Coordinates of C-alpha atoms in Angstrom, one line a residue:
Chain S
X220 CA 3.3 0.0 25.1
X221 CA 5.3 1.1 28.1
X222 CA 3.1 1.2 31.1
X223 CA 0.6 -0.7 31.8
X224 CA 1.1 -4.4 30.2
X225 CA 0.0 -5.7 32.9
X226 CA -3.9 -3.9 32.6
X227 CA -3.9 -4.3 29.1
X228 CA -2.8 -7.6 28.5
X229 CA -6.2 -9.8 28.7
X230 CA -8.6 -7.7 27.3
X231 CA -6.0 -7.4 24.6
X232 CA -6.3 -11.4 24.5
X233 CA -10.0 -11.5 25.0
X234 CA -10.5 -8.7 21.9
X235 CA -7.9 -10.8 19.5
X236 CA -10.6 -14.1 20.5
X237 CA -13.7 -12.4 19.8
X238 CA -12.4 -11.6 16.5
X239 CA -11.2 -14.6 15.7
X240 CA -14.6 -16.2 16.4
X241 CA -13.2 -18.8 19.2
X242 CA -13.0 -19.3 22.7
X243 CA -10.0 -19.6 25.2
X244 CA -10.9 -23.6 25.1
X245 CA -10.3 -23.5 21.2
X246 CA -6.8 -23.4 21.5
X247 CA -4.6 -25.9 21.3
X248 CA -0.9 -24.2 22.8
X249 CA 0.4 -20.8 24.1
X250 CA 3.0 -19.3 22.2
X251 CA 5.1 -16.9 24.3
X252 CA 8.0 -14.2 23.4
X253 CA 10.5 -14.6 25.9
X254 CA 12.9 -11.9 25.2
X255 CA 15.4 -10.8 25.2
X256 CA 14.1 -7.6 26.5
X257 CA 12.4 -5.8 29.1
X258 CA 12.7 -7.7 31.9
X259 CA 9.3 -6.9 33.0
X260 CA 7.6 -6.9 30.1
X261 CA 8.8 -10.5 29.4
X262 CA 7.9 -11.3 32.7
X263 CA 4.4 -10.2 32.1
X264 CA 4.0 -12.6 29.2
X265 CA 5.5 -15.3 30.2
X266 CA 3.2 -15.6 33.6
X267 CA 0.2 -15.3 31.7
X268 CA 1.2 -17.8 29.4
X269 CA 2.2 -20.3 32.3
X270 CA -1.2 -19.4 33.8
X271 CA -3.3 -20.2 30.9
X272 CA -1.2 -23.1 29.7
X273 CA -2.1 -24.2 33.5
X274 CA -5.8 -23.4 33.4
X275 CA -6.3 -25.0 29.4
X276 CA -4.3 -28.2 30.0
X277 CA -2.2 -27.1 26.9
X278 CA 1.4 -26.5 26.4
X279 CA 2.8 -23.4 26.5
X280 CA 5.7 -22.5 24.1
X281 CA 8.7 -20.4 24.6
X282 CA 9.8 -18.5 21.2
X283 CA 12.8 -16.2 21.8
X284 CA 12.8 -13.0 19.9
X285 CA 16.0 -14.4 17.8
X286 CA 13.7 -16.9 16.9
X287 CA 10.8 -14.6 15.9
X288 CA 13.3 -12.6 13.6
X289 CA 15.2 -15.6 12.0
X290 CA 12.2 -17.4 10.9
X291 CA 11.4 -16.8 7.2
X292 CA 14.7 -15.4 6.5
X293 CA 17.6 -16.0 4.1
X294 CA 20.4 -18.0 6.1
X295 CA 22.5 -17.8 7.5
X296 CA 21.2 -14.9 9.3
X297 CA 22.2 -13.1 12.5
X298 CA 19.5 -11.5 14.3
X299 CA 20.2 -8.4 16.0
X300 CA 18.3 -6.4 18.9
X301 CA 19.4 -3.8 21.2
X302 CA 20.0 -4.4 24.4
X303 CA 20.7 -1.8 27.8
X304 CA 24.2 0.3 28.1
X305 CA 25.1 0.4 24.4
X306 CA 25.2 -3.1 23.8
X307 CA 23.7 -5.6 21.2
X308 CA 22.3 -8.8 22.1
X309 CA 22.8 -11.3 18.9
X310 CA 22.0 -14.5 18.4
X311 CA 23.5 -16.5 14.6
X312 CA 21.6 -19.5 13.1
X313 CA 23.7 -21.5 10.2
X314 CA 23.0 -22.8 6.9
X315 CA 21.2 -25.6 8.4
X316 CA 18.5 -22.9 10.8
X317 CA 20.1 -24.2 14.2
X318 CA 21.1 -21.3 16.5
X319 CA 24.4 -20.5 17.9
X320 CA 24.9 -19.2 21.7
X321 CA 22.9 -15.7 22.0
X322 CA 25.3 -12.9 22.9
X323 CA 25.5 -9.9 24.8
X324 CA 28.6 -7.1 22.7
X325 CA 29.4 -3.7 21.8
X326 CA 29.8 -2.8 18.2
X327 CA 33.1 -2.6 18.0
X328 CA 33.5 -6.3 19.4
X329 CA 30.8 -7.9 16.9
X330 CA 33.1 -8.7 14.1
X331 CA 35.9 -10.4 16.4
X332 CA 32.9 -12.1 17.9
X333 CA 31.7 -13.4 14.5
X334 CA 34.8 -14.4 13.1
X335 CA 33.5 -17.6 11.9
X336 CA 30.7 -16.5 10.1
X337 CA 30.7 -15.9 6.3
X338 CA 31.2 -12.8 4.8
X339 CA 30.9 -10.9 1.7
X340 CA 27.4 -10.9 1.8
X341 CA 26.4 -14.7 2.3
X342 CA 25.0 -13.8 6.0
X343 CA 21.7 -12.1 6.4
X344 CA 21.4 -9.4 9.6
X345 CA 17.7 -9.1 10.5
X346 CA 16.2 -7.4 13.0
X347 CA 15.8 -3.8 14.6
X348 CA 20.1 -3.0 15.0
X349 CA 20.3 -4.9 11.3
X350 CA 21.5 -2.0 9.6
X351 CA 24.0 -0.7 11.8
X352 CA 25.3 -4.5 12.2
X353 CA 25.4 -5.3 8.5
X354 CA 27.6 -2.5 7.7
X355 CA 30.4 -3.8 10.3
X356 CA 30.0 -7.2 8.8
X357 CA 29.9 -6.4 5.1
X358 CA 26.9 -8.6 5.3
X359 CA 22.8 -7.8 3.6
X360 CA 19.9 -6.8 5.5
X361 CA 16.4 -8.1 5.3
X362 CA 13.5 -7.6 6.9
X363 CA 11.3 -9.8 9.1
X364 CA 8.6 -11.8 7.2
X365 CA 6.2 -11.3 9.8
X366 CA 5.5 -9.3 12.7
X367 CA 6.8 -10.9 15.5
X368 CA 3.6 -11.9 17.8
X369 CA 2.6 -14.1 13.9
X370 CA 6.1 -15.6 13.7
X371 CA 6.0 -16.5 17.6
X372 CA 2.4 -18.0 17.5
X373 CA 3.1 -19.6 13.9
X374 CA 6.7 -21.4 15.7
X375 CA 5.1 -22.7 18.6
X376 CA 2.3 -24.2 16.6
X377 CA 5.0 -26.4 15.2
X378 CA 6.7 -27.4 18.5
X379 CA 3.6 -28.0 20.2
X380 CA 4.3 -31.6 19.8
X381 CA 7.7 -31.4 20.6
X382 CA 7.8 -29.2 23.7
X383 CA 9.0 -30.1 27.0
X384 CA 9.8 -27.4 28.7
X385 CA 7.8 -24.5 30.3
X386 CA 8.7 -21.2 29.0
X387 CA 11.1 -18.9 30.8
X388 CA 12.4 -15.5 30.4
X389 CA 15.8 -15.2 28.4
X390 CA 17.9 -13.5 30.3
X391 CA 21.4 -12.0 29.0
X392 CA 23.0 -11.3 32.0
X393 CA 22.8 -12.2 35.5
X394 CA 20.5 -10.0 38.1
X395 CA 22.3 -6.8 39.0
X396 CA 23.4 -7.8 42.8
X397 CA 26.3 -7.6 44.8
X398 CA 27.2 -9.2 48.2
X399 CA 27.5 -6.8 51.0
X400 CA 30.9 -5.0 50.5
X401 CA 31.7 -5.0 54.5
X402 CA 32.9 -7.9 56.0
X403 CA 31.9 -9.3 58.6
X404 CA 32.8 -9.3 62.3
X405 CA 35.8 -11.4 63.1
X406 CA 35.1 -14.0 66.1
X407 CA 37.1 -14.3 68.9
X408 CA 38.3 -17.1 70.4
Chain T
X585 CA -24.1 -17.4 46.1
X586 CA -22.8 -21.0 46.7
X587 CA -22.9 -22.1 50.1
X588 CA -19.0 -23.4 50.2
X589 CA -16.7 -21.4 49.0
X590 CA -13.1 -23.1 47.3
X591 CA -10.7 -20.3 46.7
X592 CA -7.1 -20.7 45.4
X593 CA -4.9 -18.8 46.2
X594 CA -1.3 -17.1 45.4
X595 CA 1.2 -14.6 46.8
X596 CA 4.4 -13.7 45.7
X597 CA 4.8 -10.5 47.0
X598 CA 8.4 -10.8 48.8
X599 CA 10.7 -13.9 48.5
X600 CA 8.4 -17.0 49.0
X601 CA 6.4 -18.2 46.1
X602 CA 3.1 -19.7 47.4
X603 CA -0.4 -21.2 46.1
X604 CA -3.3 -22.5 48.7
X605 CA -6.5 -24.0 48.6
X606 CA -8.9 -22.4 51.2
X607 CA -12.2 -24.2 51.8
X608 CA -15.6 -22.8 53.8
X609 CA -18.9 -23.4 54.0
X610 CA -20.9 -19.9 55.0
X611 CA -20.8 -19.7 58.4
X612 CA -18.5 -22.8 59.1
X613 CA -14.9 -23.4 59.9
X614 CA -12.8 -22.6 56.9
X615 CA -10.4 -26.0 56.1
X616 CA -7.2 -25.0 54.8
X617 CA -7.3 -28.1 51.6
X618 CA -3.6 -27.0 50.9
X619 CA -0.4 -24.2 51.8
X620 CA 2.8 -24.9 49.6
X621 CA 5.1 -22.2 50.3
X622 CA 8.6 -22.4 48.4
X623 CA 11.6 -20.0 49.5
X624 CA 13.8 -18.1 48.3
X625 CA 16.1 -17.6 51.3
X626 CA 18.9 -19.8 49.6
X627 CA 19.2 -17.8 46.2
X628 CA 19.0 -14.4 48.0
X629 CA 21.8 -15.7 50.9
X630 CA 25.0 -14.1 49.6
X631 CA 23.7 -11.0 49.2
X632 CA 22.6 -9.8 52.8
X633 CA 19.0 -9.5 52.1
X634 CA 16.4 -9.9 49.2
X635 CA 17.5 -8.7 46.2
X636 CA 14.4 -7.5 43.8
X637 CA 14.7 -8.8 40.5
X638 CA 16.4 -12.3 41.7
X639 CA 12.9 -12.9 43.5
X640 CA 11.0 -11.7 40.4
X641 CA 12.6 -14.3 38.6
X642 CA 12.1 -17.0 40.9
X643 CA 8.7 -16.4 40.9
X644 CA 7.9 -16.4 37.2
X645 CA 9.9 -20.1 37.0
X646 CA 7.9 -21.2 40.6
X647 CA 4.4 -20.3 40.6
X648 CA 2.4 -22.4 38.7
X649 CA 4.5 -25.5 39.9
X650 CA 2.9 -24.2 43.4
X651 CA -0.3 -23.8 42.0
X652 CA -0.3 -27.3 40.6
X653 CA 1.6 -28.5 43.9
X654 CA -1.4 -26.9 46.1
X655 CA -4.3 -28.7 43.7
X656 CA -3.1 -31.3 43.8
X657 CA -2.5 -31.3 47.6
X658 CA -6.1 -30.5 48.3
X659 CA -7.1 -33.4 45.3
X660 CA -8.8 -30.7 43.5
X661 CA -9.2 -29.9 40.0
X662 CA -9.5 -26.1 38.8
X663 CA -13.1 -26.9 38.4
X664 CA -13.4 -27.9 42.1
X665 CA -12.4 -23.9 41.9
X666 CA -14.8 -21.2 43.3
X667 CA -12.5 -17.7 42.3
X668 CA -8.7 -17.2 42.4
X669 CA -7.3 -14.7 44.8
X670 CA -3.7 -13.3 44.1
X671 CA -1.8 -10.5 46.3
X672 CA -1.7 -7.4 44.4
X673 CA 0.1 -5.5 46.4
X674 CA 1.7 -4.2 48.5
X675 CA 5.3 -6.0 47.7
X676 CA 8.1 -5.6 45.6
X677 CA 6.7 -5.2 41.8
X678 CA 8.4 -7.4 40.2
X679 CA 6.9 -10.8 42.5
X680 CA 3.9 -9.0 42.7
X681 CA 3.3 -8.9 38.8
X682 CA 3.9 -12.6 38.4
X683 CA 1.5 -13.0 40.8
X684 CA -1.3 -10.7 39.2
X685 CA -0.4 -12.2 35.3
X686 CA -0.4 -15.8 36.5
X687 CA -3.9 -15.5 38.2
X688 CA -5.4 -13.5 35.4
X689 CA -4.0 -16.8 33.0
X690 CA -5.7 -19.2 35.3
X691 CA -9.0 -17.0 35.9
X692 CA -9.1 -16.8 32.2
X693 CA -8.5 -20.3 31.0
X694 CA -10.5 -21.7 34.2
X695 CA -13.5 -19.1 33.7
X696 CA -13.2 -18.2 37.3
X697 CA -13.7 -14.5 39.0
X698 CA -10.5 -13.1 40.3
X699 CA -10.2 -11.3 43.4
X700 CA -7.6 -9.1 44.5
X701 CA -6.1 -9.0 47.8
X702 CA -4.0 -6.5 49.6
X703 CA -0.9 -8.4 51.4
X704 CA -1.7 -6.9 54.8
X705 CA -5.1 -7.4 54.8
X706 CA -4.3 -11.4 54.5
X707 CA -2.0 -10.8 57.7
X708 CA -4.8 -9.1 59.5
X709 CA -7.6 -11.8 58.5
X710 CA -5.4 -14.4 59.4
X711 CA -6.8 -14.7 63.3
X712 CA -10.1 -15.2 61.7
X713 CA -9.0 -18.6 59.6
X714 CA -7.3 -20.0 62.0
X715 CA -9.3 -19.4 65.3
X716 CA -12.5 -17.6 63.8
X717 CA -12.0 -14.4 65.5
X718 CA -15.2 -11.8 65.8
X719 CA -14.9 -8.2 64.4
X720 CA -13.5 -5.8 66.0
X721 CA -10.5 -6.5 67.3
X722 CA -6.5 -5.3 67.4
X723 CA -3.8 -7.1 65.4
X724 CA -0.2 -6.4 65.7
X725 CA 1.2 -6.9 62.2
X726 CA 5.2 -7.2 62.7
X727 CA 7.0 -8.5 59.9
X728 CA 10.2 -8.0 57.5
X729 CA 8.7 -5.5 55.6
X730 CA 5.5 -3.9 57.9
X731 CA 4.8 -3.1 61.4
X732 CA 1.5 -1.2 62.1
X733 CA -0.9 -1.7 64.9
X734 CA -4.5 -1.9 63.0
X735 CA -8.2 -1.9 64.4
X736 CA -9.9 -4.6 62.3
X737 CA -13.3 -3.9 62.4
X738 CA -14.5 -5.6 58.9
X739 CA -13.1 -7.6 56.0
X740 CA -12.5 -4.4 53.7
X741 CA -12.3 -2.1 57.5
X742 CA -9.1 -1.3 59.1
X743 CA -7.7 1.6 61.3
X744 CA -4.3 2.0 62.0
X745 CA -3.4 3.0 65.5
X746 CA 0.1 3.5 64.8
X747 CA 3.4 2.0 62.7
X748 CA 6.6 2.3 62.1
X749 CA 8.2 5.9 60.8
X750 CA 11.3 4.1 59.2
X751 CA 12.2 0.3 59.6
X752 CA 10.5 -2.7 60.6
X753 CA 11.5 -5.0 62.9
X754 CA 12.1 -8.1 60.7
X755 CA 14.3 -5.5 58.9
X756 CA 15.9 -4.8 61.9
X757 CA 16.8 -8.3 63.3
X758 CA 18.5 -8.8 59.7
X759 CA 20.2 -6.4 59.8
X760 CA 21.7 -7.1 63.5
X761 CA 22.2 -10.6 61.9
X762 CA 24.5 -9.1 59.1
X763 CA 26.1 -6.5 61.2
X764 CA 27.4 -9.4 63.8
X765 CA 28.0 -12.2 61.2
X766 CA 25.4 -14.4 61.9
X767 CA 23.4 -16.0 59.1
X768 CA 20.5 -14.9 56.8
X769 CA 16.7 -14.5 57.7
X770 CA 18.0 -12.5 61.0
X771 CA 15.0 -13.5 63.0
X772 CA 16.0 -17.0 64.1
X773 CA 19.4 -16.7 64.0
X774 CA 19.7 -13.2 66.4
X775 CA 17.1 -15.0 68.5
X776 CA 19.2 -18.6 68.8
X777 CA 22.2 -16.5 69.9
X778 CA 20.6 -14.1 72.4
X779 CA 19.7 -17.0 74.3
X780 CA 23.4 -17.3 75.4
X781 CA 23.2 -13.2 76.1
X782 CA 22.9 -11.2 79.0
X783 CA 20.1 -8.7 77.8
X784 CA 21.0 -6.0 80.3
X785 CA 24.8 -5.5 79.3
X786 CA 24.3 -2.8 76.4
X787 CA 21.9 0.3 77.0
X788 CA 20.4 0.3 73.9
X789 CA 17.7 3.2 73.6
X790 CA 14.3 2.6 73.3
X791 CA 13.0 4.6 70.4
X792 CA 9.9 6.8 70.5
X793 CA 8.8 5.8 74.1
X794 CA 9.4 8.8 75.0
X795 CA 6.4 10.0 73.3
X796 CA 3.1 9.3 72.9
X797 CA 1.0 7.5 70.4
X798 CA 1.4 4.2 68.8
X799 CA 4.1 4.9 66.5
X800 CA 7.6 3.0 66.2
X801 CA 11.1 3.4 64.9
X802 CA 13.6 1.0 64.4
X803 CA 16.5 2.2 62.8
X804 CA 18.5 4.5 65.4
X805 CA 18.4 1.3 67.4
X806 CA 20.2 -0.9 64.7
X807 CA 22.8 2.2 64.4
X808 CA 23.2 2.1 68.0
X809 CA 24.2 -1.4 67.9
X810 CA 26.3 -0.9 65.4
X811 CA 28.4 1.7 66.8
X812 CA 28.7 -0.5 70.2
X813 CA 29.6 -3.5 68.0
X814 CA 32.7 -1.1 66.5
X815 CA 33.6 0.3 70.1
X816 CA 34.1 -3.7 71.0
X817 CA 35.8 -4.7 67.8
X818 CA 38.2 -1.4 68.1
X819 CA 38.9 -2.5 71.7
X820 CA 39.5 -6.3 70.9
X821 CA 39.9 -6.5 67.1
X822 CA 36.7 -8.4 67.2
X823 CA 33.7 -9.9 69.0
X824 CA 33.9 -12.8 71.3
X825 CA 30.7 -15.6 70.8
X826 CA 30.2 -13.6 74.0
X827 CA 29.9 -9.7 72.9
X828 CA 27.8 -11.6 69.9
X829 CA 24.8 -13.4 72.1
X830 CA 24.9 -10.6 74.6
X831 CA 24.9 -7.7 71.8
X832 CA 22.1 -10.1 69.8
X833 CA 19.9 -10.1 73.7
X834 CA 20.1 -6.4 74.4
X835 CA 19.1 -5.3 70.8
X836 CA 16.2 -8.1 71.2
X837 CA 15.3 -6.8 74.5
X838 CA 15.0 -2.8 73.3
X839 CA 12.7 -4.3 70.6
X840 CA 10.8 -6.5 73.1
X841 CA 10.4 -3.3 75.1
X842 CA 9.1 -0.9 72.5
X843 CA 6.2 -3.2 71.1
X844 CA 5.0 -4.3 74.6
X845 CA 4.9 -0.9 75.8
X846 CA 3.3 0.0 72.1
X847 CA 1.2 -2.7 72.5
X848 CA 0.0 -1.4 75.6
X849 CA -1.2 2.2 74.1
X850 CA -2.7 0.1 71.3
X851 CA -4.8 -2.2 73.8
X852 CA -6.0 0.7 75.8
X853 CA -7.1 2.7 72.6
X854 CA -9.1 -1.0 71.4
X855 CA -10.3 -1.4 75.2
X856 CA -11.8 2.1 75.1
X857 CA -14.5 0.9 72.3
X858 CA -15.6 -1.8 74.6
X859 CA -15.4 -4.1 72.5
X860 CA -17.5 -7.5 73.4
X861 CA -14.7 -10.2 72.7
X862 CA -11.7 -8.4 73.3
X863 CA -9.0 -10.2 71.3
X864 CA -5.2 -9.0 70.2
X865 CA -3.7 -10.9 67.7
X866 CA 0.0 -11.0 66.5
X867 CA 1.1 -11.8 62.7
X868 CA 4.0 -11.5 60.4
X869 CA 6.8 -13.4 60.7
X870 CA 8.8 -11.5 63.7
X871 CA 5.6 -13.1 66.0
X872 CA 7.7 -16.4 65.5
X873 CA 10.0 -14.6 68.0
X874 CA 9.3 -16.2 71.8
X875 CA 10.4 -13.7 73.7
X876 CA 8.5 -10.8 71.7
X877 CA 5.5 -13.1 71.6
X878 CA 5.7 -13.8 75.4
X879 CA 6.1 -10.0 75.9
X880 CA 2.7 -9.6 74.0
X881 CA 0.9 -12.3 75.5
X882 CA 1.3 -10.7 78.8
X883 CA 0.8 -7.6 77.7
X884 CA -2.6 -8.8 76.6
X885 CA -3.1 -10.3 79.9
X886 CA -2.8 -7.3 81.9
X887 CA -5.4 -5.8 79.3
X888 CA -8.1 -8.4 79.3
X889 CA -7.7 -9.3 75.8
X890 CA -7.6 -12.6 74.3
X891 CA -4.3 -13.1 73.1
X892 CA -3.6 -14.7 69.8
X893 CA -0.6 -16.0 67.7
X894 CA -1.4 -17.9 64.8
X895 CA 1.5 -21.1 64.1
X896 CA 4.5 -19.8 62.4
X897 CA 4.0 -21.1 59.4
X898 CA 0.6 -19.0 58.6
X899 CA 2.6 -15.7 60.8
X900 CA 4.6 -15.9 57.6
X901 CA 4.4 -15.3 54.1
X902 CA 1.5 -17.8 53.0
X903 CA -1.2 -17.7 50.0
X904 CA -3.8 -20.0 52.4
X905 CA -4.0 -16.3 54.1
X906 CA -4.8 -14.5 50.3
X907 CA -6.9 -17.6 49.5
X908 CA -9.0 -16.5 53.1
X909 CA -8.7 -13.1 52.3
X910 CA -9.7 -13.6 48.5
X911 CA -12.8 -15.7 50.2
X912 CA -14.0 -13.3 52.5
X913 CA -14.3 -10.2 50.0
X914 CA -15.3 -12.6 47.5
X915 CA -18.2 -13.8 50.0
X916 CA -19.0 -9.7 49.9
X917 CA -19.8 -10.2 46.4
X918 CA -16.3 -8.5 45.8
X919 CA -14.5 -9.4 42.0
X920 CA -11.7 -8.2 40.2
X921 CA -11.9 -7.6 36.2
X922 CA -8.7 -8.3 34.2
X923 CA -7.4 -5.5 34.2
X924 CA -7.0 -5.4 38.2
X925 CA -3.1 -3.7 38.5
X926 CA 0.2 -4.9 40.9
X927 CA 0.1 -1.8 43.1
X928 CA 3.7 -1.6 44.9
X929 CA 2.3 0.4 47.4
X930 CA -1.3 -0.2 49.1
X931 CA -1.4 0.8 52.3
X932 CA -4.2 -1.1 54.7
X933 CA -6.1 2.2 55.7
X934 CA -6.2 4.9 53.2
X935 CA -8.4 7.3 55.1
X936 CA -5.3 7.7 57.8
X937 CA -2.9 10.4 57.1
X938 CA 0.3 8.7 55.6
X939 CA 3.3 8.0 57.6
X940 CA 5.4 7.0 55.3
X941 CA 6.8 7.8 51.8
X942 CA 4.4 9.9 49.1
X943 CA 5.2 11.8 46.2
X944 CA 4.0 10.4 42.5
X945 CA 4.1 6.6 44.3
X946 CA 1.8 7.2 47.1
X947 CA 1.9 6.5 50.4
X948 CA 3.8 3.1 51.9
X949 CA 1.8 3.1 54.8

């Protein structure tokens, strides 16, 4: 879905409650993707899930998309999504599940970037760029256990207790803005 | 349908986050319970104006802080709540869609109705929170982003007279700000230093008064002040605090000019339908400017019109204005359904011919 989040979103929602039997008051939390991605898109989401969180007196949950990937899967893993102008944005969890910095990188710099990770097939790439990742890496591929709207309502269940902060967008890079290129006036004495 | 009305409300539409809580019983002064309004002007400060998708951020991380920061300002709880009213346009998308999605979130945990409200039409209802003004009458809505003359002649009724073909003044004066080196909003700062000026010292043209009608334009004058600001720094290698306040008091007086003269077309236009409590009223945020504001109120004056300005802080971006706004369709029996949309562009009076931009994105105004 491109266009038109925004319309669709709710009665989405209201159609997913209905067939789950419950009301809006039912739940307990408000699990919420927050990218990377579209900026928009994750915008969308995350208002809406501030908004209700507000409205329900429950917490809402940010779950990055890393997140939504790594959970279920073999570790260490290295989740892997596209992201704009030809890059990758990855994000590596260890033996032990706990994520490293998320990244923004071309191809070519993903192996000097993850020189500290293990090799010969003892790291997992997950994710939609997996393939093309695990090749440069000599590492396996595996796919996610669930789709990712299940893995991001399933790990905010289990920080519901936990949580302390509001969700908010992840955001690779900085807004694309420059200050004004001409200076300005000198003042005379 | 209840007697008092309790309608939160939210804009983001530019750079200031905001949530209200507007209270009326039918027929009674409306109480404004709460107005939190939280800038932006700080993160957008290095760049020389607002920069789009550093506001939409803001405004996904600020909003509901304001909601919460406006209920509990008025002591209310959400079930105190008669609707939520949210701008839905016009504005830049990105503020505008935080808006929408956070008011849908609320509506929907809350159980309330939503109500959609178009930006300018909060502008243009203003006079009627604040001092209860009848239907019809004229409303000059000047502002960073707007300026357009309209005929208010219901809550969902407008005619525009006239607008601006290119930029608005608010634009303008921040862009004079830039040009001479003077700090960011433009408005107070090209005002502060045109007090120091000599109005009459650069002949600065007076764009479109030369023909008739209530339409504006802005942006030759900005150019002409540019190119006298380069003659001056060419001559001198740069502007004495001098050149600067008198440079900042001709370019305010050419824009005093054009609206009061405007204003005057507009007035006599309004006058014509005889209308029985003749009222103009100013709003945006460039009616914070005295000497434009003093320029109207004379204007109005000579007319025999009731002049009014609303205070500053509800001539700029507000939500108690889309919390009134949202109140007074919402008294029309007016709702919005989830899937209402962020409409970028959404001009006041559709039946008008468009003035300004079309194509696959409509008309701006």
């Amino acid at each position: 879905m491109g266009r038109g989040q925004a319309e669709r979103l709710f009665p989405m929602l209201e159609g997913l409650l209905k067939q789950a039997g419950i009301a809006w008051r039912d739940l307990d939390g408000i699990g919420v993707g927050t990218g990377p991605g579209n900026f928009t898109g994750v915008r969308i989401a995350v208002a809406a899930a501030r908004g209700l969180a507000l409205a329900l007196e429950v917490p809402a949950v940010g779950v990055t998309m890393f997140e939504a990937l790594a959970a279920g899967a073999p570790l260490p893993a290295l989740a892997c999504l596209p992201a704009p102008r030809g890059q990758l944005a990855l994000q590596l969890f260890g033996a032990g599940g706990a994520g490293s910095e998320p990244f923004l990188a071309t191809p070519d710099e993903v192996p000097a970037r993850l020189a500290e990770a293990p090799g010969g097939g003892a790291l997992t790439c997950i994710g939609p760029e997996a393939g093309r990742i695990a090749a440069l890496l000599d590492a396996s591929v595996a796919l996610p256990v669930a789709n990712p709207a299940v893995a991001i309502a399933r790990i905010a269940a289990a920080r519901l207790e936990t949580v302390r902060e509001r969700p908010r967008p992840l955001y690779l890079r900085p807004a694309d803005a420059a200050p004004p290129k001409e200076a300005p006036p000198a003042i005379l004495p | 349908m209840a007697d008092t009305l309790t309608v939160l409300g939210l804009e983001s539409s530019c750079d200031d986050t905001a949530a209200a809580v507007v209270r009326q019983r039918a027929g009674g002064r409306p109480e404004i319970l709460s107005s939190i309004v939280a800038g932006q002007t700080e993160l957008h400060a290095a760049f020389g104006g607002v920069v789009p998708e550093i506001a939409a951020r803001a405004h996904v991380e600020k909003l509901d802080l304001c909601v919460e920061a406006a209920l509990s300002e008025a002591g209310l709880r959400l079930s105190a709540i008669d609707a939520v009213a949210v701008t839905a346009g016009p504005g830049l998308i990105g503020g505008l869609l935080a808006g929408v999605m956070m008011a849908k979130g609320i509506a929907a945990g809350a159980g309330l109705p939503l109500v959609g409200v178009n930006h300018l039409a909060g502008h243009a209802l203003t006079p009627r929170l604040t001092d209860g003004l009848a239907f019809p009458y004229l409303v000059l809505l000047v502002s960073g982003g707007h300026c357009q003359f309209l005929m208010a002649r219901g809550v969902e009724d407008f005619t525009r007279l006239g607008g601006t073909i290119d930029d608005a003044p608010g634009e303008a004066f921040d862009k004079t700000a830039r040009i001479l080196g003077l700090p960011q909003p433009g408005g107070p700062s090209v005002e502060a230093a045109a007090r120091a000026g000599d109005p009459r010292r650069f002949a600065l043209p007076r764009p479109l008064l030369d023909r008739p009608g209530c339409d504006l334009s802005f942006s030759g004058l900005k150019t002409a002040l540019l190119r006298e600001r380069d003659r001056l720094m060419e001559a001198q290698g740069g502007l004495t605090e001098q050149d600067r306040a008198d440079l900042c008091a001709s370019f305010q007086a050419a824009v005093t000019e054009v609206l009061a003269e405007k204003s005057r077309r507009a007035l006599a236009l309004y006058m014509a339908e005889a209308p029985a409590e003749p009222a103009f009223a100013v709003a945006g945020g460039v009616a914070a400017n005295a000497t434009i504001r003093a320029a109207l109120e004379a204007v109005a004056a000579e007319a025999g019109a009731r002049f009014l300005a609303p205070p500053l802080s509800l001539c700029t971006d507000n939500a108690a204005m889309i919390a009134w706004a949202g109140l007074e369709r919402f008294r029309l029996g007016r709702r919005d359904d989830m899937t209402l949309s962020a409409r970028p562009r959404w001009p006041l009076d559709a039946a008008s011919p468009a003035m300004l931009g079309g194509g696959k994105r409509g008309a701006k105004a």
